[in-house]
XYZ file of C-alpha atoms in Angstrom:
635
model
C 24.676 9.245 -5.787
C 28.401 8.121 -5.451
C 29.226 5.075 -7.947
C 32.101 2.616 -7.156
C 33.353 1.100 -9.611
C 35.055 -1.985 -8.643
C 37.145 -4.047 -11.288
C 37.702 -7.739 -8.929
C 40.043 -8.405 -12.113
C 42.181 -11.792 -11.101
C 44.495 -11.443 -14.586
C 46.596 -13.519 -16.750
C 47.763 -12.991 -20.255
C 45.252 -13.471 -23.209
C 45.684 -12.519 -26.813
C 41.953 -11.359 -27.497
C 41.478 -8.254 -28.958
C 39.483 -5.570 -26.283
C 36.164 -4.124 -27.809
C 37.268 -0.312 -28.095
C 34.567 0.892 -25.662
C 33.550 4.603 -27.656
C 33.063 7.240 -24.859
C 32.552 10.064 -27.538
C 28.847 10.096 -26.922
C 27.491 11.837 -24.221
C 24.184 9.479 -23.142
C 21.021 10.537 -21.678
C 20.102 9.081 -18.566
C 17.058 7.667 -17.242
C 17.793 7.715 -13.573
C 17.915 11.255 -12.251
C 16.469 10.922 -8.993
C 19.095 7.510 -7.543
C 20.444 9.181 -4.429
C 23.018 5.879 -3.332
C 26.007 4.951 -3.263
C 26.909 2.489 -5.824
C 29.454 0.133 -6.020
C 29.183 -2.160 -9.359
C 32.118 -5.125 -9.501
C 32.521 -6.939 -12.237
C 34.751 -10.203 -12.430
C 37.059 -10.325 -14.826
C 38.402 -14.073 -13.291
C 38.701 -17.404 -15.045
C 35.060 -18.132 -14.296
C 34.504 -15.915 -17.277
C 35.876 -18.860 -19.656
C 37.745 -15.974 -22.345
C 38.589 -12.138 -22.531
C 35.832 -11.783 -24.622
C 33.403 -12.778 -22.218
C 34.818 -10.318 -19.984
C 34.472 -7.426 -22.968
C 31.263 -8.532 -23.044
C 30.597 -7.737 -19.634
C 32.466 -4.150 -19.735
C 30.239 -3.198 -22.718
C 27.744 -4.124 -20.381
C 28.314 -2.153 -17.568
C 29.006 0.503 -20.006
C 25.685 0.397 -21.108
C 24.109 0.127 -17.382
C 26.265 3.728 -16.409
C 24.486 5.070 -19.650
C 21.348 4.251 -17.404
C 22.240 7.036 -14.745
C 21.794 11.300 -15.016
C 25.272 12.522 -13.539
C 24.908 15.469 -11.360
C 25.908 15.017 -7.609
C 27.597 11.760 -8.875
C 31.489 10.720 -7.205
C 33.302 7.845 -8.607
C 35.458 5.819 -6.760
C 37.298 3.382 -9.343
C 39.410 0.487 -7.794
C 40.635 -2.703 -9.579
C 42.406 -5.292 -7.328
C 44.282 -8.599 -8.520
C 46.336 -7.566 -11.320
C 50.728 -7.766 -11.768
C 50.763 -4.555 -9.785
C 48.406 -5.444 -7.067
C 45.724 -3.268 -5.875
C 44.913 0.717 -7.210
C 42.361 3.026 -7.156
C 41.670 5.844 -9.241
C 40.660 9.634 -8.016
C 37.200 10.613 -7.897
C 34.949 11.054 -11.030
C 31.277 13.097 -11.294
C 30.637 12.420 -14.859
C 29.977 9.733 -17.063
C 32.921 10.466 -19.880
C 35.946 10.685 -16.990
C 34.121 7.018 -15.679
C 34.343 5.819 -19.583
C 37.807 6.397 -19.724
C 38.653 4.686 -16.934
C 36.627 1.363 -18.227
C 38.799 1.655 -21.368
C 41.528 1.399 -19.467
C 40.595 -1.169 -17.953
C 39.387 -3.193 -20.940
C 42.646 -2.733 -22.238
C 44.295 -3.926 -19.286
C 42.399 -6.861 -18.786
C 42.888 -7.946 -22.513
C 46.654 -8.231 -21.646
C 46.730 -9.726 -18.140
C 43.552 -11.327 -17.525
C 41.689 -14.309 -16.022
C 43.231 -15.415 -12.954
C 41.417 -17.662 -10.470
C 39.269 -15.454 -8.065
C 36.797 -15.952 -5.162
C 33.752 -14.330 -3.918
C 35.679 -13.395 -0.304
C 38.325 -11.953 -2.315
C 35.816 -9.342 -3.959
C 33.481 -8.959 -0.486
C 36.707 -8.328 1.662
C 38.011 -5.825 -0.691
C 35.373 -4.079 -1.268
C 35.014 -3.652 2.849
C 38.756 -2.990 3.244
C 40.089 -0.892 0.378
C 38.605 2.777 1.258
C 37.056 3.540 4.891
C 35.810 6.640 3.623
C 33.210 5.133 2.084
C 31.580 4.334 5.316
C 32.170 7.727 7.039
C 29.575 9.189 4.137
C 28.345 12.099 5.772
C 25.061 11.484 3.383
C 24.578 8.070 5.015
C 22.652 7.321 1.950
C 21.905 3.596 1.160
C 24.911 1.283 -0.366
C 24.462 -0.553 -3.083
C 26.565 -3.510 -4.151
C 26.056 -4.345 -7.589
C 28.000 -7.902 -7.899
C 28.344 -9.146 -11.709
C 30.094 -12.709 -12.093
C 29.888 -15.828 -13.626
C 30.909 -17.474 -9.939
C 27.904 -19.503 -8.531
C 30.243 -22.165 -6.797
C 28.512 -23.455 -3.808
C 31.534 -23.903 -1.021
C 32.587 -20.051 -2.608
C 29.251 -18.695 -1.650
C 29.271 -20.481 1.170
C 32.517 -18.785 2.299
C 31.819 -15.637 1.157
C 27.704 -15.955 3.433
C 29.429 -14.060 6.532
C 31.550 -11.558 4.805
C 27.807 -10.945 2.797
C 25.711 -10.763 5.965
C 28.272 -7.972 7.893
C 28.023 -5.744 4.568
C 24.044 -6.194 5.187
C 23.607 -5.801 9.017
C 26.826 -3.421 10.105
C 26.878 -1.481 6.543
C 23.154 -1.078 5.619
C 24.560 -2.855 1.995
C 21.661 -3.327 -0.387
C 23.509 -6.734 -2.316
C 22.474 -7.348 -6.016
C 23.854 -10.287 -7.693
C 23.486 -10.805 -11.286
C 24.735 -14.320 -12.584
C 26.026 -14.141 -16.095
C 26.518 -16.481 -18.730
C 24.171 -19.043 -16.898
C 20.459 -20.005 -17.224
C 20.097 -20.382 -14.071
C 21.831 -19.085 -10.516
C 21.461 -21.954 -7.476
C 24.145 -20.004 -4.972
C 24.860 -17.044 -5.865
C 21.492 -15.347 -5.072
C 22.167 -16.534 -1.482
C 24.357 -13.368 -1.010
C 21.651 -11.029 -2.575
C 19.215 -8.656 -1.454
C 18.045 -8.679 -4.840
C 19.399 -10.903 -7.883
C 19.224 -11.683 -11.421
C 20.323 -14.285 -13.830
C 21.692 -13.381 -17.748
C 22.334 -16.358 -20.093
C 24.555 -14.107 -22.349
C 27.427 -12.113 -20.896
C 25.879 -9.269 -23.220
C 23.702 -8.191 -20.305
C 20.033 -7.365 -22.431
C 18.961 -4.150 -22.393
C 15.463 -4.776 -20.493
C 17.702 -6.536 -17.463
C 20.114 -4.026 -17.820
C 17.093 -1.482 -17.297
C 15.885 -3.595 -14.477
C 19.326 -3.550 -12.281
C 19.333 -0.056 -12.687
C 16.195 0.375 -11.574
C 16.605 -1.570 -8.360
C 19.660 0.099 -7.366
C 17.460 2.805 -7.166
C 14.490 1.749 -5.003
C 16.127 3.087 -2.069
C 17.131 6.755 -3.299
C 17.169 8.977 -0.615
C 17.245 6.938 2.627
C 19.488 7.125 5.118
C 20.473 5.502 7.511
C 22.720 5.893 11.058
C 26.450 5.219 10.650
C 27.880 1.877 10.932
C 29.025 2.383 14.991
C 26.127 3.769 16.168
C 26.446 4.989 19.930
C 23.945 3.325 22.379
C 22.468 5.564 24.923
C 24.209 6.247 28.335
C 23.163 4.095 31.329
C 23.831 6.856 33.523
C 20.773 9.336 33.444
C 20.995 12.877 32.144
C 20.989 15.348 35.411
C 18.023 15.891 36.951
C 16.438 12.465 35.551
C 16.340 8.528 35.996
C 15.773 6.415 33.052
C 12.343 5.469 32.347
C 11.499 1.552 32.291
C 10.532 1.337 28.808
C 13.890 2.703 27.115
C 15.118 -0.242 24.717
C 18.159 -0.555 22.889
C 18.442 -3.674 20.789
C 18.615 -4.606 17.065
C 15.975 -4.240 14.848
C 14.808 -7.227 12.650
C 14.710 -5.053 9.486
C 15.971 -6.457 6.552
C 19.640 -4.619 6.638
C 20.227 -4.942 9.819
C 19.883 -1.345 11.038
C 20.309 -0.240 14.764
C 17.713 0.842 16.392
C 16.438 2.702 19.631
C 12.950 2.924 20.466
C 11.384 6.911 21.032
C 11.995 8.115 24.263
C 9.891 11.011 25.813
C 11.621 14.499 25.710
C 11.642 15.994 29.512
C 9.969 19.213 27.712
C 6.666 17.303 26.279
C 3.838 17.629 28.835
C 4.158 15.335 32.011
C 2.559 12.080 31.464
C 0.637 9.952 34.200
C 3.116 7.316 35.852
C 1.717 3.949 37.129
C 1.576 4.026 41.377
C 4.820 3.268 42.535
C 7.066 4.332 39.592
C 9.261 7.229 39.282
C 9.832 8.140 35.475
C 11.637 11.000 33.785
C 12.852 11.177 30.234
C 16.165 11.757 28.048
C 15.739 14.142 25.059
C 14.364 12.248 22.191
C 17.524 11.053 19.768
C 17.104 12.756 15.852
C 15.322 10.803 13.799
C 14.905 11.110 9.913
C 11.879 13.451 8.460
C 10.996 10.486 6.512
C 12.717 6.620 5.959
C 11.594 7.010 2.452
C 13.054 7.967 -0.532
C 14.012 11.873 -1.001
C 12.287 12.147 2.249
C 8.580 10.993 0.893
C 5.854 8.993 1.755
C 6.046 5.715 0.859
C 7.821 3.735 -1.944
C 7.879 5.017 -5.645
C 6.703 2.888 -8.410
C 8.766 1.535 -10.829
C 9.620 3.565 -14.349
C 10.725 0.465 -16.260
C 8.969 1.694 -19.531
C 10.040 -1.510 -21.419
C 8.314 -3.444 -18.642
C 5.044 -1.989 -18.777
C 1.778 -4.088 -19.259
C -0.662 -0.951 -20.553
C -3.746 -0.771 -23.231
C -2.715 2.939 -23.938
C -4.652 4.917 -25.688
C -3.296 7.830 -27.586
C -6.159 10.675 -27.663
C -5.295 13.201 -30.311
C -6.989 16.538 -31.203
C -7.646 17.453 -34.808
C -8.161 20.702 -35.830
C -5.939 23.363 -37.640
C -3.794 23.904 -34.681
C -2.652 20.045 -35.043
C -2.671 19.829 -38.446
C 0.526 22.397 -38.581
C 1.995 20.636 -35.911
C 0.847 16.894 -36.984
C 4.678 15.784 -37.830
C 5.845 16.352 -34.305
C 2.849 14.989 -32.522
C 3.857 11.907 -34.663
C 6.953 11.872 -34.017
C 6.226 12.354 -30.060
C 4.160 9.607 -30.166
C 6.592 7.012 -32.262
C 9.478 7.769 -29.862
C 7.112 7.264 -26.759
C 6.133 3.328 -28.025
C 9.272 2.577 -30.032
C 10.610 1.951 -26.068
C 7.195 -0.390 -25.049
C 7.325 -3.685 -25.998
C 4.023 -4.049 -28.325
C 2.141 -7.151 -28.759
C -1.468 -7.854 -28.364
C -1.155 -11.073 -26.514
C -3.628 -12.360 -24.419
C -1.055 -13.879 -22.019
C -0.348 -12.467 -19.096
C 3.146 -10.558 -19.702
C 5.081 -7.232 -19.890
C 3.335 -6.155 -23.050
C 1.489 -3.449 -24.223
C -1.250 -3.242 -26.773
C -1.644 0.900 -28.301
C -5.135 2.118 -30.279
C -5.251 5.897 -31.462
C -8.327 8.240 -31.127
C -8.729 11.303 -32.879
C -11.369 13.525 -32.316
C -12.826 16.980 -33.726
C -15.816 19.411 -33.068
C -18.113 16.418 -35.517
C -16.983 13.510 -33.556
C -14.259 11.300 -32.936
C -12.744 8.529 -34.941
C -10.731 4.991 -34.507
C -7.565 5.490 -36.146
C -5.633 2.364 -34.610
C -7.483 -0.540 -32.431
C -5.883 -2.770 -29.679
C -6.755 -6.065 -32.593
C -4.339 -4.732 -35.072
C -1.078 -6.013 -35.573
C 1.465 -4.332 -32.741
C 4.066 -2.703 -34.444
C 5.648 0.406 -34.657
C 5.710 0.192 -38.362
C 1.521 -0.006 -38.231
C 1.442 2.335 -35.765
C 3.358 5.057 -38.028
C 1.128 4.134 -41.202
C -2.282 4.991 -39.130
C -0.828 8.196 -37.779
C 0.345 9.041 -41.200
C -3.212 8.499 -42.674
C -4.708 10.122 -39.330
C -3.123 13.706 -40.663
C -6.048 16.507 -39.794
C -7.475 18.277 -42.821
C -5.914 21.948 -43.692
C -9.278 23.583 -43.333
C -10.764 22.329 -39.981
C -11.159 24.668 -37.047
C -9.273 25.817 -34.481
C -12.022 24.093 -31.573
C -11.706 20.362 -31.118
C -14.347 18.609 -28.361
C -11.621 17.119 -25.323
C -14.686 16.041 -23.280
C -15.665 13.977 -26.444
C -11.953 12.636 -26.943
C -11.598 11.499 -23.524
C -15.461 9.510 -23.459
C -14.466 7.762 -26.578
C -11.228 6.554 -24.519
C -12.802 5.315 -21.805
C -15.631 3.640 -23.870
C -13.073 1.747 -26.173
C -11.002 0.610 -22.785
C -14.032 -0.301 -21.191
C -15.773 -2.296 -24.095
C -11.968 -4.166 -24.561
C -10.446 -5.246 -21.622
C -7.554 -6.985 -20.440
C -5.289 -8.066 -17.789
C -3.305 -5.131 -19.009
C -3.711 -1.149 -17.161
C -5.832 0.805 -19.053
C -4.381 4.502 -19.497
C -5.007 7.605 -21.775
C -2.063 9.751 -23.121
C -4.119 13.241 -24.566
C -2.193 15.374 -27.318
C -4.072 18.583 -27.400
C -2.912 22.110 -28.705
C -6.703 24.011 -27.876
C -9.220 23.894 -25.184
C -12.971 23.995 -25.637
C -15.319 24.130 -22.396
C -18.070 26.104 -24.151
C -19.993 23.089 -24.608
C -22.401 20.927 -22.752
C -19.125 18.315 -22.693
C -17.211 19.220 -19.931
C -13.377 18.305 -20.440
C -12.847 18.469 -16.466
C -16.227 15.980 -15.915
C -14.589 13.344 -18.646
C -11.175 13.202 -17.460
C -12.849 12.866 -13.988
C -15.111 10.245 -14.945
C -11.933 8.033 -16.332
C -10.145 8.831 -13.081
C -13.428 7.332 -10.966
C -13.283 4.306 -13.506
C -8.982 3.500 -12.321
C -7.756 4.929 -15.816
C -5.033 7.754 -15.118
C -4.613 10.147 -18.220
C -1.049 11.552 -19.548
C -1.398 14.977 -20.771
C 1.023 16.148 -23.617
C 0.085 19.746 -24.405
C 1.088 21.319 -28.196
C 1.111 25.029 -28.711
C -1.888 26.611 -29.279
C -2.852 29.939 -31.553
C -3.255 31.832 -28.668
C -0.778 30.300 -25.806
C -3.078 29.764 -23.219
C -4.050 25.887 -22.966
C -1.712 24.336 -21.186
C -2.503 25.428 -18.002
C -6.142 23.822 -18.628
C -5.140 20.766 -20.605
C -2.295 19.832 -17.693
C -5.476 20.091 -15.110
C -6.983 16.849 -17.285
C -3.987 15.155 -16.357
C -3.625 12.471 -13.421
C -1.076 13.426 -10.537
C 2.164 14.418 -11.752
C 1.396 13.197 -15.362
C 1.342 16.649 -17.570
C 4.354 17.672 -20.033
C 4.425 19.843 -22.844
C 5.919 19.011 -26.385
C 8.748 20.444 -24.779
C 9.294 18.000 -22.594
C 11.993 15.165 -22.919
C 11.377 12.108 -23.910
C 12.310 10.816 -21.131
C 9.958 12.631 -19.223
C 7.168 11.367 -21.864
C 8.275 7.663 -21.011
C 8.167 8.370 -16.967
C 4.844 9.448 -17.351
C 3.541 6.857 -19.186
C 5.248 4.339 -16.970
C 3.118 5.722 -14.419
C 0.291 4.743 -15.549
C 0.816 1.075 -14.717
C 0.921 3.154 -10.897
C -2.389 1.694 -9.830
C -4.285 -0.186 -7.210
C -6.696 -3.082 -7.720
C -10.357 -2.310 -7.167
C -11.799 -1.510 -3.867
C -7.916 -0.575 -2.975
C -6.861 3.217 -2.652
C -3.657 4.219 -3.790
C -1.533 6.661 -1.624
C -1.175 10.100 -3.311
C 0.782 12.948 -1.749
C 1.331 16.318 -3.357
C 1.027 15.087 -6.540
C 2.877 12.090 -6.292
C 1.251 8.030 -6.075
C 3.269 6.012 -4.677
C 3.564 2.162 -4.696
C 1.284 1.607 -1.839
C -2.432 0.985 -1.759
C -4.590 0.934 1.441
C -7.663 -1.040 2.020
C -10.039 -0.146 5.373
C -11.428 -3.501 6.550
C -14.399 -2.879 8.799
C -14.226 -5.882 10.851
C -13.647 -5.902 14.605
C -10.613 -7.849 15.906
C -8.003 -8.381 18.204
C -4.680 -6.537 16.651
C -3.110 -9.876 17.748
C -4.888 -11.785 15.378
C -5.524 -9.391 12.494
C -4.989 -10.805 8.754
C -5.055 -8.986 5.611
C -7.155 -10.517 2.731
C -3.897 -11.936 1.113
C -1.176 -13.059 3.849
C 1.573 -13.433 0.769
C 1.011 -10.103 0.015
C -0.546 -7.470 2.438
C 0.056 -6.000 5.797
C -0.925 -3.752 8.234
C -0.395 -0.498 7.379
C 2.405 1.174 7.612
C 1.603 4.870 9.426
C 5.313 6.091 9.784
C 4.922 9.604 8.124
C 2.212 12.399 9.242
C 0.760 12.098 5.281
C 0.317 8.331 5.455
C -1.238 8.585 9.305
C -3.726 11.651 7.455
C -4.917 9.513 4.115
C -5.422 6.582 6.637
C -7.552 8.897 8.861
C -9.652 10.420 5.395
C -10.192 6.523 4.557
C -11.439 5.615 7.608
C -13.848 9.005 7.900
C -14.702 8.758 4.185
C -15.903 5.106 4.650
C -17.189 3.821 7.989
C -15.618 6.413 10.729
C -14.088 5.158 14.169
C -11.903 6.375 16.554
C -9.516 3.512 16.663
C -7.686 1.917 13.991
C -4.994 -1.138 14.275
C -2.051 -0.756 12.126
C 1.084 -2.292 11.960
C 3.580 -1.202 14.543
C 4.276 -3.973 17.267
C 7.322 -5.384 19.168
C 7.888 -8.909 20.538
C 8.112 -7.900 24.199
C 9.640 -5.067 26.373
C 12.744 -5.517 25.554
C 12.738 -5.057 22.162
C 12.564 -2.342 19.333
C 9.123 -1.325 17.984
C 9.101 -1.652 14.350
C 6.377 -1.920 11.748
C 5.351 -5.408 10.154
C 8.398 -7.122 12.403
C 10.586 -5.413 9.178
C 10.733 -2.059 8.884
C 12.262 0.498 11.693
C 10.298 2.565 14.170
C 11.961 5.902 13.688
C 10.012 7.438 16.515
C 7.033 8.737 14.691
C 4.272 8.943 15.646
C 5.533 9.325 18.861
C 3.453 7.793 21.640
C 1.103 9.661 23.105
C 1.242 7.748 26.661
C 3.016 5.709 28.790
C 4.238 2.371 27.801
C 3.818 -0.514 30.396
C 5.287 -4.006 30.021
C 2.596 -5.435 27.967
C 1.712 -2.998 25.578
C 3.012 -4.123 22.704
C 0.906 -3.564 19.721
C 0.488 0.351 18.325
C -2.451 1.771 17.261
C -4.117 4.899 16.110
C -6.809 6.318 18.113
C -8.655 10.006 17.594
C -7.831 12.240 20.198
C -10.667 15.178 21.605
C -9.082 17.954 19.225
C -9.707 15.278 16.671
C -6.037 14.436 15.674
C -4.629 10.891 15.234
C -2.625 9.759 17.879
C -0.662 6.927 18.880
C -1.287 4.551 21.531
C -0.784 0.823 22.500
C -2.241 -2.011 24.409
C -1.622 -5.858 24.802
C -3.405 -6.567 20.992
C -5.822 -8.845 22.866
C -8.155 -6.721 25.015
C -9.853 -4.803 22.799
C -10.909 -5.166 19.161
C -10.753 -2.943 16.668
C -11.441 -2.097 12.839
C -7.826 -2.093 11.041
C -6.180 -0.812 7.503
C -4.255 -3.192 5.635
C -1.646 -1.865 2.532
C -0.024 -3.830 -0.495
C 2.221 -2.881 -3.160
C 0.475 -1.440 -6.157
C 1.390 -2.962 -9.715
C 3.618 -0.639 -11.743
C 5.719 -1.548 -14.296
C 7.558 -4.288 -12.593
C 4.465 -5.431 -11.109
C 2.057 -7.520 -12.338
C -1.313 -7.601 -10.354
C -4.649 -8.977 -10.555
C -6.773 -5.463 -11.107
């Protein structure tokens, strides 16, 4: 990830004394994985009001670097506007160097601040000052963050076409966040994405949120800028073939795109009588247009944004009882970051009970009815303590039943999820722990596993096998690890909807096979505001959509979403997202096929083919985002 740091600091003289930003601490990030580059400008014009406004807004952005783990990180600092004009700083790659710099530039904002500004001062600059930025041989995504009080109507207005070439020739993922207003009426006009703070002392749970979104795109890239169209003279020893495209793609930034073309090594393919058709080599095209070359989109790790009924699941025994302190203390940091309340409003809130359980039985040591707070939470824990002399055998099968009894018998519109703290491992009974976790997996409820150390060293293995996808740790894991995973429990589908998993990972999509014959032309999802046909633009996705469809009601045709409005123009998927190329089409495309569609071949492999949409009906997958953190859906 490269960050930007642009100050759009319009000055004038001011008297206020600056903040003292304190870069002695080192913070620990949240975002490891954000593979952009980011470029965060913060106005520092009269629009502001007063210097301390603008301190406000440093601390701020202070606060949202904090957010970020610095590894493969470059920063770019510029600041624009001031008695001397424009300057940049050298290149950073850690958070303390980046500090420094915003002291210095507190400091010199406090003494020659608050000039009038506009919104095509800050676009322009940001497109002019430093080409390099858009030679990136990374071509990751760009992210704008834009922070400013500006949300002047004629300004945005001027500032639209400067906005819309950073979107469609840059690939610029735009985030606007109004400060020091209730409200934003223009401003969000420029955005991909926006947000609105009252205060100018950005909250922590927005500041969370922006960091979060610049992130949703980690790991995609995209062509450069000046992307070279194919030739119009044919390679030797071809002619073009009449369904080669090249025209832009309706996908939300604007990307370039050229339709697959066949490779003149593939095996020959059947031209229509009268046509003479050979093919230019196929241009590259990305393993994967999703993030760190995955499947699909990731779900949101907002921990403070999480809607859960968690239920902590805690062996007692010997074992825990010399370790009881640090469990507790596990489990305190793990909700002192959830916001507790047991509401029955829909809302970002999460209600916690505790469950300990033994070889006798298991016991309700905190309920979802209690009061929500940490300090309530600490007291039961405290009285929860294990006796000296119990065993070193604790029943997990009977832990985990208890669980998903108490989730079942109190429901609400919140996720149910398990987080299990266990040190020991008992399968000698009739209680299976592998058949209980299984049984809350089959019921929707994904289970954290935290695994203590045991008298003889050998449970984890077994206790992380309990665990849903991805969602084991150790007590030697970092909190923020612990908070990831149980942000991931919000990672789920509504029922009758199956969640995309992929080596261990769910992502943010969930499938749905609708048996119903129809014209691909005319297909609708249940929910029009929310679904669409699937998306089968990676060989996992095109394989779980083929193990739905056997698993359920098996054909050998399936619509999904890949269409284009007519011959001359780019496939993509939804009439949104880009058609890198895969699957590549397994025959040849006449004028009128314009829908795609998956059909089994005779070595029974999924293959792509198309028609007109309105010849033939067929049985077709739909897909929605799955509620996560940020998420709120009707389970």
């Amino acid at each position: 990830m490269r960050i930007r740091l642009l100050i759009a600091a319009v000055l004038t003289a001011t008297a206020t004394v600056a903040q003292n930003i304190s870069c002695d601490v080192q913070p620990t990030g949240f975002y490891s994985e954000c593979k952009v580059d980011l470029s965060i400008v913060l106005d520092a014009s009269i629009a502001m009001v007063n210097q301390n406004n603008v301190n406000a807004l440093i601390q701020s952005i202070q606060n949202l670097l904090a957010e970020y783990v610095y590894g493969e990180v470059e920063v770019d600092l510029l600041i624009f506007g001031y008695s001397g004009g424009c300057n940049y700083c050298t290149y950073h790659n850690n958070y303390h160097r980046l500090c420094l710099d915003l002291k210095i530039f507190e400091d010199l904002t406090n003494s020659e601040g608050l000039y009038n500004s506009s919104l095509t001062d800050i676009l322009n600059f940001y497109i002019t000052v430093d080409d390099t930025w858009k030679q990136d041989p990374r071509n990751y995504q760009n992210v704008l963050i834009l922070l400013t009080a500006i949300d002047d109507e004629k300004q945005v207005a001027d500032a639209l076409p400067i906005a819309a070439k950073l979107r469609n020739e840059y690939n610029v993922q735009i985030i606007t966040v109004t400060v020091g207003k209730s409200t934003s009426e223009y401003l969000p006009q420029l955005a991909t994405e926006s947000f609105v703070s009252p205060s100018f002392d950005l909250e922590w749970d927005l500041i969370s949120e922006i960091a979060n979104t610049s992130c949703i795109n980690s790991g995609v890239t995209y062509p450069p800028p000046d992307i070279p169209t194919l030739p119009t003279e044919p390679l030797p020893g071809s002619t073009v073939g009449p369904y080669l495209t090249n025209s832009p793609s309706p996908y939300s930034t604007g990307v370039f795109t050229t339709t697959t073309v066949r490779s003149s090594t593939e095996p020959p393919w059947t031209d229509p009588p009268g046509t003479t058709t050979t093919y230019y080599p196929p241009s590259p095209t990305p393993s994967s247009p999703y993030v760190n070359d995955g499947d699909g989109p990731l779900c949101a790790a907002n921990h403070k944004q999480a809607w859960l009924d968690l239920v902590f699941v805690i062996e007692h025994s010997s074992v825990t009882f010399a370790q009881w302190n640090a469990i507790s203390s596990s489990i305190m940091s793990t909700i002192s970051q959830l916001t507790l309340s047991n509401t029955p409003a829909s809302g970002h809130t999460s209600r916690v009970a505790v469950i300990t359980y033994d070889l006798a039985g298991t016991k309700l040591q905190f309920e979802f009815t209690a009061e929500q707070t940490t300090r309530n939470v600490l007291i039961a824990l405290n009285k929860a303590k294990p006796l000296p002399y119990l065993g070193e055998k604790a029943d997990i099968a009977g832990g985990l039943k208890a669980a998903g009894d108490y989730l079942t018998a109190n429901p609400s519109f919140r996720v149910p999820g398990v987080v299990l703290y266990a040190a020991t491992y008992d399968d000698s009974n009739t209680n299976e722990p592998i058949t209980a976790s299984d049984g809350l997996k089959a019921d929707l409820i994904k289970i954290a596993t935290v695994s203590f150390d045991a008298a003889n060293g050998v449970s984890y293995l077994k206790i992380s096998k309990l665990a849903s996808p991805g969602l084991d740790s150790t007590m030697h894991s970092s909190i923020s690890e612990l908070l990831w995973a149980v942000s991931q429990l919000n990672c789920r589908c509504a029922h009758g909807w199956n969640q995309l998993t992929v080596a261990n990972i769910s992502y943010a999509d969930c499938f749905f096979y609708q048996d119903a014959s129809a014209f691909q032309a005319f297909t609708l999802c249940e929910n029009t505001d929310t679904d669409i046909l699937a998306l089968a633009n990676t060989p996992a996705r095109v394989d779980f959509i083929g193990q739905l469809v056997s698993k359920q009601k098996p054909t050998n045709v399936i619509s999904v979403g890949l269409s284009r409005e007519d011959n001359y123009s780019a496939w993509t998927w939804e009439h949104v997202y880009p058609y890198y190329g895969y699957p590549a089409f397994a025959q040849y495309l006449s004028d009128t096929d314009v829908y795609g569609y998956l059909s089994k071949s005779s070595s029974n492999t999924w293959q792509l083919l198309a028609d007109d949409g309105m010849t033939t009906g067929r049985f077709y997958v739909c897909q929605r985002r799955s509620g996560d953190t940020d998420n709120i859906v009707d389970l």
